[in-house]
Coordinates of C-alpha atoms and ligand atoms in Angstrom, one line a residue:
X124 CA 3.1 21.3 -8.4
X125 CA 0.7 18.9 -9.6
X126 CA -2.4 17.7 -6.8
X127 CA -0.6 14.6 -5.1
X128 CA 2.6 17.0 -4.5
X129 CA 0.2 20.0 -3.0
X130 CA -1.1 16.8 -0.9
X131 CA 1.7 16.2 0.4
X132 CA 2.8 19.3 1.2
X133 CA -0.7 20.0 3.0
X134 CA 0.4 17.0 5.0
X135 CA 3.6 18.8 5.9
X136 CA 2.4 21.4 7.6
X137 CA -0.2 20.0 9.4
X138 CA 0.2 18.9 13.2
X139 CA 1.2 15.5 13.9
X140 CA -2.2 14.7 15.6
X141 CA -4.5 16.7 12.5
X142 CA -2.1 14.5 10.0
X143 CA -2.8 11.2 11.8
X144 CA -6.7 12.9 11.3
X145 CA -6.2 13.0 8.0
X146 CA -4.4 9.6 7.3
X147 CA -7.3 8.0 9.1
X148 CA -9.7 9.7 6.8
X149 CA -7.3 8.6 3.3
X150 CA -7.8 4.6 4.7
X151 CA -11.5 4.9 3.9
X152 CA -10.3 4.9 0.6
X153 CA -7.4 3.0 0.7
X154 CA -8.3 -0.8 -0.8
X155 CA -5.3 -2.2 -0.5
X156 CA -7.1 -4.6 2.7
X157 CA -8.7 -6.1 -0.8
X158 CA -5.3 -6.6 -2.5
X159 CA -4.6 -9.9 -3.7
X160 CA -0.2 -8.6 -2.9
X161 CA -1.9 -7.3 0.5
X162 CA -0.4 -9.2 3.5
X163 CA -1.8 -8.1 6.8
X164 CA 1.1 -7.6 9.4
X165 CA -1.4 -7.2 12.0
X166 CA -0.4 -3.4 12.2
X167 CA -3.7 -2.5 10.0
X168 CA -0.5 -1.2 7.6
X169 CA -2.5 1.0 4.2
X170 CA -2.2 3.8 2.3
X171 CA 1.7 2.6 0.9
X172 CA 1.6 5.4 -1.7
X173 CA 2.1 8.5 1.4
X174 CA 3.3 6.4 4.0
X175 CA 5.5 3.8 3.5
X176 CA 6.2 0.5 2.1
X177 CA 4.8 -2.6 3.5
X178 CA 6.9 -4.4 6.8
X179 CA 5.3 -7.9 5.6
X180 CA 4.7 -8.0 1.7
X181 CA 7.3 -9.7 -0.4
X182 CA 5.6 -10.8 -3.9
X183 CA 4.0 -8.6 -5.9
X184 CA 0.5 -10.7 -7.1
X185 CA -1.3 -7.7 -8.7
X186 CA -2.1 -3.7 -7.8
X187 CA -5.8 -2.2 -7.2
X188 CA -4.3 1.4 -6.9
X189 CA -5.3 2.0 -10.2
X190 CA -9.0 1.3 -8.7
X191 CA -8.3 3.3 -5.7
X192 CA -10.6 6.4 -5.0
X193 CA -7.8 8.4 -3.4
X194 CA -5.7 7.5 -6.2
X195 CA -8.0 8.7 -9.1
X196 CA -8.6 12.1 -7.2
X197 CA -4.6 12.6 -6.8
X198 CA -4.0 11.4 -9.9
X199 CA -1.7 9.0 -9.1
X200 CA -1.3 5.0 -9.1
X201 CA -1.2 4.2 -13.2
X202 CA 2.5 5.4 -13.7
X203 CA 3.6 4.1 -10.7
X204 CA 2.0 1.8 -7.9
X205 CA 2.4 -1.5 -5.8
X206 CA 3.6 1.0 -3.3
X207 CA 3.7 -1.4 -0.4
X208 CA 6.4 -3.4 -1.8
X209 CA 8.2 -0.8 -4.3
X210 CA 7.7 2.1 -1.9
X211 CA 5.8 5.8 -1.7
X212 CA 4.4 7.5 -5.0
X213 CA 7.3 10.3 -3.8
X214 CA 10.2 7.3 -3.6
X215 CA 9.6 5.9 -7.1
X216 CA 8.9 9.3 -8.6
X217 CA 12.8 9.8 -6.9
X218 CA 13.4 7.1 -8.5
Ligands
SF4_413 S1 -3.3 4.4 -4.0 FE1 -3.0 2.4 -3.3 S2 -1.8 2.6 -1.4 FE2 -2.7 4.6 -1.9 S3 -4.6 4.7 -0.8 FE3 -5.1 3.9 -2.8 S4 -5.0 1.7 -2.7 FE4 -4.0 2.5 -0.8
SF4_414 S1 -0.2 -0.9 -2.8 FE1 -1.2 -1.8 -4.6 S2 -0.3 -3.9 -4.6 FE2 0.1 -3.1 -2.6 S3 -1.6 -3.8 -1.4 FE3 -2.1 -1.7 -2.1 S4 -3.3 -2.1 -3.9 FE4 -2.2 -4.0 -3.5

C-alpha cells in the first residue's frame, strides 16, 4: 500500500463528521481555487483527487497538482492529475 492508498483508507474508517475534519484541513492545501481549468460552481468544490470530479469544469486549460502540497506529500498528481474533470487519483488509477 503506498501513502495516498493508506490515506485513503485512514479516510475510511474515520467518522463522517472527523472525515469532513479532515477534508477541510486537505483544502488548505488544495490550489486548485488558483487553477487556470478551475471553474467555481459556487459549491467551494476542491480536492478532485479524493473527492470527486468537478460538477462545472468542462476544458482542461492546464493542472497545478503537480504544484500541490498535499499532492507532493501523497505522492500523487504527476502520473495522473486534472482530477476535477478526469476524475479521483483512485478512478484513473482504476482506469
Ligand atoms: S492534488 Fe490537485 S485536487 Fe488534490 S488537493 Fe492538490 S491541487 Fe487539489
Ligand atoms: S484538479 Fe488540477 S486541473 Fe483541476 S482545478 Fe485542480 S489543479 Fe486545476
Amino acid at each position: 500500500m503506498d501513502l495516498f492508498q493508506e490515506l485513503l483508507e485512514e479516510l475510511r474508517n474515520l467518522s463522517e463528521e472527523d472525515r469532513a475534519k479532515k477534508l477541510k484541513e486537505m483544502e488548505g492545501d488544495c490550489v486548485c481555487p488558483i487553477c487556470p481549468t478551475y471553474e467555481d460552481c459556487g459549491k467551494g468544490e476542491n480536492v478532485f483527487c479524493i473527492t470527486q470530479k468537478s460538477s462545472c469544469v468542462d476544458m482542461e486549460l492546464g493542472c497545478l497538482c503537480p504544484t500541490c502540497p498535499l499532492a507532493q506529500k501523497y505522492k500523487i498528481g504527476v502520473l495522473y492529475n486534472f482530477y476535477c474533470h478526469r476524475g479521483t487519483e483512485k478512478e484513473q488509477r482504476e482506469g
